[in-house]
GROMACS .gro file of C-alpha atoms in nm:
model
  219
    1MET     CA    1  -6.174  -9.430   1.726
    2LYS     CA    2  -6.372  -9.206   1.492
    3LEU     CA    3  -6.055  -9.097   1.308
    4HIS     CA    4  -5.943  -9.460   1.279
    5SER     CA    5  -6.283  -9.556   1.136
    6SER     CA    6  -6.273  -9.271   0.884
    7LEU     CA    7  -5.922  -9.362   0.769
    8LEU     CA    8  -6.028  -9.724   0.730
    9LYS     CA    9  -6.327  -9.626   0.515
   10ILE     CA   10  -6.112  -9.396   0.300
   11GLY     CA   11  -5.854  -9.674   0.260
   12ILE     CA   12  -6.123  -9.920   0.152
   13PHE     CA   13  -6.262  -9.662  -0.089
   14CYS     CA   14  -5.920  -9.609  -0.252
   15ALA     CA   15  -5.874  -9.986  -0.293
   16VAL     CA   16  -6.224 -10.029  -0.437
   17PHE     CA   17  -6.176  -9.733  -0.668
   18TYR     CA   18  -5.854  -9.875  -0.809
   19PHE     CA   19  -5.953 -10.242  -0.846
   20PHE     CA   20  -6.322 -10.209  -0.934
   21VAL     CA   21  -6.350  -9.869  -1.107
   22ILE     CA   22  -6.018  -9.779  -1.273
   23THR     CA   23  -5.893 -10.129  -1.365
   24PRO     CA   24  -6.206 -10.232  -1.566
   25ILE     CA   25  -6.168  -9.925  -1.788
   26PHE     CA   26  -5.835 -10.060  -1.917
   27THR     CA   27  -5.932 -10.428  -1.921
   28VAL     CA   28  -6.045 -10.592  -2.246
   29PRO     CA   29  -6.231 -10.923  -2.199
   30ALA     CA   30  -6.119 -11.208  -2.421
   31PRO     CA   31  -6.369 -11.280  -2.704
   32GLU     CA   32  -6.404 -11.642  -2.593
   33SER     CA   33  -6.534 -11.527  -2.254
   34PHE     CA   34  -6.865 -11.449  -2.426
   35SER     CA   35  -6.891 -11.781  -2.613
   36VAL     CA   36  -6.960 -12.020  -2.327
   37TRP     CA   37  -7.147 -11.998  -1.996
   38THR     CA   38  -6.971 -12.140  -1.689
   39PHE     CA   39  -7.004 -12.079  -1.317
   40PRO     CA   40  -6.946 -11.701  -1.269
   41LEU     CA   41  -6.670 -11.722  -1.010
   42PHE     CA   42  -6.537 -11.369  -1.064
   43GLN     CA   43  -6.887 -11.221  -1.057
   44ALA     CA   44  -6.955 -11.405  -0.732
   45VAL     CA   45  -6.638 -11.261  -0.575
   46PHE     CA   46  -6.728 -10.911  -0.698
   47PHE     CA   47  -7.081 -10.948  -0.564
   48ALA     CA   48  -6.953 -11.061  -0.223
   49SER     CA   49  -6.722 -10.758  -0.217
   50ALA     CA   50  -7.009 -10.525  -0.307
   51LEU     CA   51  -7.231 -10.681  -0.041
   52PHE     CA   52  -6.959 -10.616   0.216
   53LEU     CA   53  -6.940 -10.251   0.106
   54PHE     CA   54  -7.317 -10.216   0.124
   55PHE     CA   55  -7.343 -10.333   0.484
   56PHE     CA   56  -7.012 -10.185   0.601
   57HIS     CA   57  -7.131  -9.842   0.483
   58LYS     CA   58  -7.489  -9.870   0.607
   59ASN     CA   59  -7.458  -9.512   0.735
   60LEU     CA   60  -7.488  -9.405   0.370
   61TRP     CA   61  -7.829  -9.567   0.327
   62GLU     CA   62  -8.119  -9.339   0.260
   63LYS     CA   63  -8.430  -9.413   0.459
   64SER     CA   64  -8.721  -9.431   0.219
   65LYS     CA   65  -9.019  -9.226   0.326
   66HIS     CA   66  -9.238  -9.492   0.164
   67PHE     CA   67  -9.125  -9.776   0.390
   68GLY     CA   68  -9.405  -9.891   0.616
   69LYS     CA   69  -9.681  -9.772   0.383
   70LEU     CA   70  -9.914 -10.001   0.196
   71PHE     CA   71  -9.826  -9.874  -0.150
   72VAL     CA   72  -9.450  -9.917  -0.113
   73PHE     CA   73  -9.448 -10.243  -0.312
   74TYR     CA   74  -9.642 -10.090  -0.601
   75ASP     CA   75  -9.426  -9.778  -0.593
   76LEU     CA   76  -9.109  -9.985  -0.622
   77ILE     CA   77  -9.255 -10.201  -0.900
   78PHE     CA   78  -9.371  -9.893  -1.091
   79THR     CA   79  -9.033  -9.718  -1.062
   80ALA     CA   80  -8.839 -10.029  -1.165
   81THR     CA   81  -9.075 -10.094  -1.459
   82PHE     CA   82  -9.063  -9.732  -1.572
   83SER     CA   83  -8.681  -9.737  -1.554
   84LEU     CA   84  -8.676 -10.057  -1.757
   85CYS     CA   85  -8.897  -9.903  -2.026
   86ILE     CA   86  -8.663  -9.603  -2.050
   87LEU     CA   87  -8.364  -9.836  -2.081
   88PHE     CA   88  -8.535 -10.027  -2.362
   89SER     CA   89  -8.614  -9.700  -2.542
   90ILE     CA   90  -8.255  -9.581  -2.516
   91THR     CA   91  -8.123  -9.911  -2.651
   92PHE     CA   92  -8.361  -9.911  -2.950
   93PHE     CA   93  -8.272  -9.549  -3.027
   94LEU     CA   94  -7.895  -9.607  -3.011
   95ASN     CA   95  -7.922  -9.927  -3.214
   96GLY     CA   96  -8.119  -9.735  -3.476
   97ILE     CA   97  -7.846  -9.471  -3.492
   98ALA     CA   98  -7.582  -9.745  -3.516
   99LEU     CA   99  -7.763  -9.896  -3.815
  100LEU     CA  100  -7.788  -9.557  -3.985
  101VAL     CA  101  -7.415  -9.490  -3.953
  102LYS     CA  102  -7.338  -9.856  -4.034
  103PHE     CA  103  -7.156  -9.916  -3.706
  104ASP     CA  104  -7.022 -10.272  -3.698
  105GLY     CA  105  -7.005 -10.307  -3.320
  106PRO     CA  106  -6.763 -10.528  -3.122
  107ASP     CA  107  -6.580 -10.822  -3.277
  108TYR     CA  108  -6.755 -11.079  -3.059
  109GLN     CA  109  -7.107 -11.210  -3.014
  110ILE     CA  110  -7.256 -11.321  -2.686
  111ALA     CA  111  -7.368 -11.682  -2.715
  112ILE     CA  112  -7.718 -11.802  -2.627
  113PRO     CA  113  -7.702 -12.074  -2.355
  114LYS     CA  114  -7.729 -12.422  -2.503
  115ASN     CA  115  -7.879 -12.618  -2.212
  116ALA     CA  116  -8.035 -12.584  -1.867
  117THR     CA  117  -7.698 -12.567  -1.691
  118GLU     CA  118  -7.573 -12.287  -1.914
  119TRP     CA  119  -7.903 -12.102  -1.867
  120LEU     CA  120  -7.858 -12.129  -1.491
  121PHE     CA  121  -7.504 -11.992  -1.513
  122CYS     CA  122  -7.616 -11.720  -1.755
  123ILE     CA  123  -7.895 -11.601  -1.525
  124LEU     CA  124  -7.663 -11.619  -1.224
  125THR     CA  125  -7.397 -11.419  -1.411
  126PHE     CA  126  -7.643 -11.144  -1.503
  127LEU     CA  127  -7.792 -11.132  -1.153
  128LEU     CA  128  -7.455 -11.110  -0.978
  129SER     CA  129  -7.321 -10.856  -1.229
  130ALA     CA  130  -7.631 -10.637  -1.200
  131SER     CA  131  -7.615 -10.650  -0.820
  132PHE     CA  132  -7.245 -10.565  -0.815
  133GLU     CA  133  -7.275 -10.274  -1.056
  134GLU     CA  134  -7.583 -10.129  -0.885
  135ILE     CA  135  -7.421 -10.137  -0.542
  136LEU     CA  136  -7.089 -10.003  -0.668
  137TYR     CA  137  -7.194  -9.734  -0.917
  138ARG     CA  138  -7.542  -9.634  -0.807
  139PHE     CA  139  -7.493  -9.659  -0.431
  140TYR     CA  140  -7.140  -9.682  -0.295
  141LEU     CA  141  -6.930  -9.465  -0.525
  142PRO     CA  142  -7.159  -9.159  -0.546
  143GLU     CA  143  -7.296  -9.177  -0.190
  144PHE     CA  144  -6.950  -9.214  -0.034
  145LEU     CA  145  -6.822  -8.907  -0.218
  146LEU     CA  146  -7.139  -8.702  -0.162
  147GLN     CA  147  -7.092  -8.715   0.214
  148TYR     CA  148  -6.787  -8.491   0.164
  149ALA     CA  149  -6.962  -8.251  -0.076
  150GLY     CA  150  -7.110  -8.046   0.205
  151GLY     CA  151  -7.424  -7.986   0.001
  152ARG     CA  152  -7.234  -7.770  -0.249
  153LYS     CA  153  -7.428  -7.798  -0.574
  154LYS     CA  154  -7.130  -7.783  -0.810
  155ILE     CA  155  -6.947  -8.055  -0.618
  156VAL     CA  156  -7.259  -8.272  -0.612
  157ILE     CA  157  -7.303  -8.235  -0.989
  158LEU     CA  158  -6.934  -8.311  -1.047
  159ILE     CA  159  -6.957  -8.630  -0.841
  160GLU     CA  160  -7.267  -8.748  -1.026
  161VAL     CA  161  -7.109  -8.675  -1.365
  162LEU     CA  162  -6.781  -8.849  -1.281
  163THR     CA  163  -6.962  -9.156  -1.150
  164ALA     CA  164  -7.163  -9.177  -1.473
  165LEU     CA  165  -6.847  -9.145  -1.682
  166PHE     CA  166  -6.664  -9.413  -1.483
  167PHE     CA  167  -6.951  -9.656  -1.543
  168ALA     CA  168  -6.975  -9.563  -1.910
  169PHE     CA  169  -6.606  -9.607  -1.985
  170ALA     CA  170  -6.598  -9.940  -1.800
  171HIS     CA  171  -6.786 -10.059  -2.113
  172SER     CA  172  -6.539  -9.906  -2.361
  173TYR     CA  173  -6.423 -10.254  -2.469
  174ALA     CA  174  -6.758 -10.294  -2.648
  175GLY     CA  175  -6.729  -9.975  -2.853
  176LEU     CA  176  -6.865  -9.622  -2.868
  177PHE     CA  177  -7.235  -9.709  -2.863
  178ALA     CA  178  -7.187  -9.935  -2.561
  179VAL     CA  179  -7.027  -9.642  -2.378
  180LEU     CA  180  -7.318  -9.414  -2.470
  181ASN     CA  181  -7.571  -9.680  -2.376
  182ALA     CA  182  -7.402  -9.734  -2.039
  183LEU     CA  183  -7.392  -9.359  -1.977
  184PHE     CA  184  -7.766  -9.317  -2.026
  185ALA     CA  185  -7.836  -9.641  -1.839
  186HIS     CA  186  -7.644  -9.510  -1.538
  187ILE     CA  187  -7.849  -9.191  -1.533
  188VAL     CA  188  -8.176  -9.387  -1.543
  189LEU     CA  189  -8.072  -9.638  -1.278
  190ARG     CA  190  -7.923  -9.372  -1.052
  191CYS     CA  191  -8.255  -9.185  -1.067
  192CYS     CA  192  -8.429  -9.513  -0.987
  193TYR     CA  193  -8.221  -9.551  -0.672
  194LYS     CA  194  -8.267  -9.189  -0.565
  195LYS     CA  195  -8.643  -9.218  -0.620
  196THR     CA  196  -8.689  -9.541  -0.424
  197SER     CA  197  -8.389  -9.537  -0.184
  198PHE     CA  198  -8.395  -9.913  -0.247
  199ILE     CA  199  -8.110 -10.071  -0.442
  200GLY     CA  200  -8.321 -10.378  -0.522
  201ALA     CA  201  -8.540 -10.183  -0.767
  202GLY     CA  202  -8.237 -10.094  -0.980
  203ILE     CA  203  -8.100 -10.448  -0.958
  204ALA     CA  204  -8.427 -10.592  -1.087
  205ALA     CA  205  -8.443 -10.346  -1.379
  206HIS     CA  206  -8.074 -10.397  -1.459
  207PHE     CA  207  -8.103 -10.776  -1.449
  208ILE     CA  208  -8.403 -10.790  -1.684
  209TYR     CA  209  -8.235 -10.539  -1.915
  210ASN     CA  210  -7.921 -10.756  -1.936
  211LEU     CA  211  -8.132 -11.056  -2.037
  212PHE     CA  212  -8.297 -10.841  -2.302
  213GLN     CA  213  -7.956 -10.738  -2.433
  214LEU     CA  214  -7.857 -11.103  -2.464
  215PHE     CA  215  -8.128 -11.162  -2.722
  216LEU     CA  216  -8.078 -10.825  -2.889
  217THR     CA  217  -7.716 -10.911  -2.971
  218GLN     CA  218  -7.836 -11.209  -3.174
  219LEU     CA  219  -8.022 -10.987  -3.423
   0.00000   0.00000   0.00000
């Protein structure tokens, strides 16, 4: 039974790795997909898949030493806020460099929602995307691999580096600075998860950051 369970988990990991990690690196979204906000069907499917992974692999959860203490809420809020501030700083720095080197950026512009319905779909899209990416890249992918590292420092570092690179290059369609931004963002959000052992803190920071990026692209 234990062997069967292990093989099942490895099989699921291989499928997830191919469809959700490798495939996005070689997929270029159509420019028109950023020009209108509709119900995020694909994001909803991805989120449902990530939620399944999160609960199916609950053995990978870290038990926060803060749970049950009065200051847990403030600790989570502080960590998420601090992570968000770091993300903002990284974005401003990279955008400053892009202006200095006269980097044109991608050939598309993300549209601002035009009405209440589009705003609802926009917010839902960002929330589902942030949840999916946090569960996949900050929780599932590294934690699943780390259980086979045996505590060996070099293997642990390799896993963390590869996970960061996979997330970064999943944004290669948006250009070099998007890849760099995603790389640093992964490091910050991964630290956020390791500090809190609570994936919700990273989701909150990621979601707010995505909304911030929406307005930044209009400048």
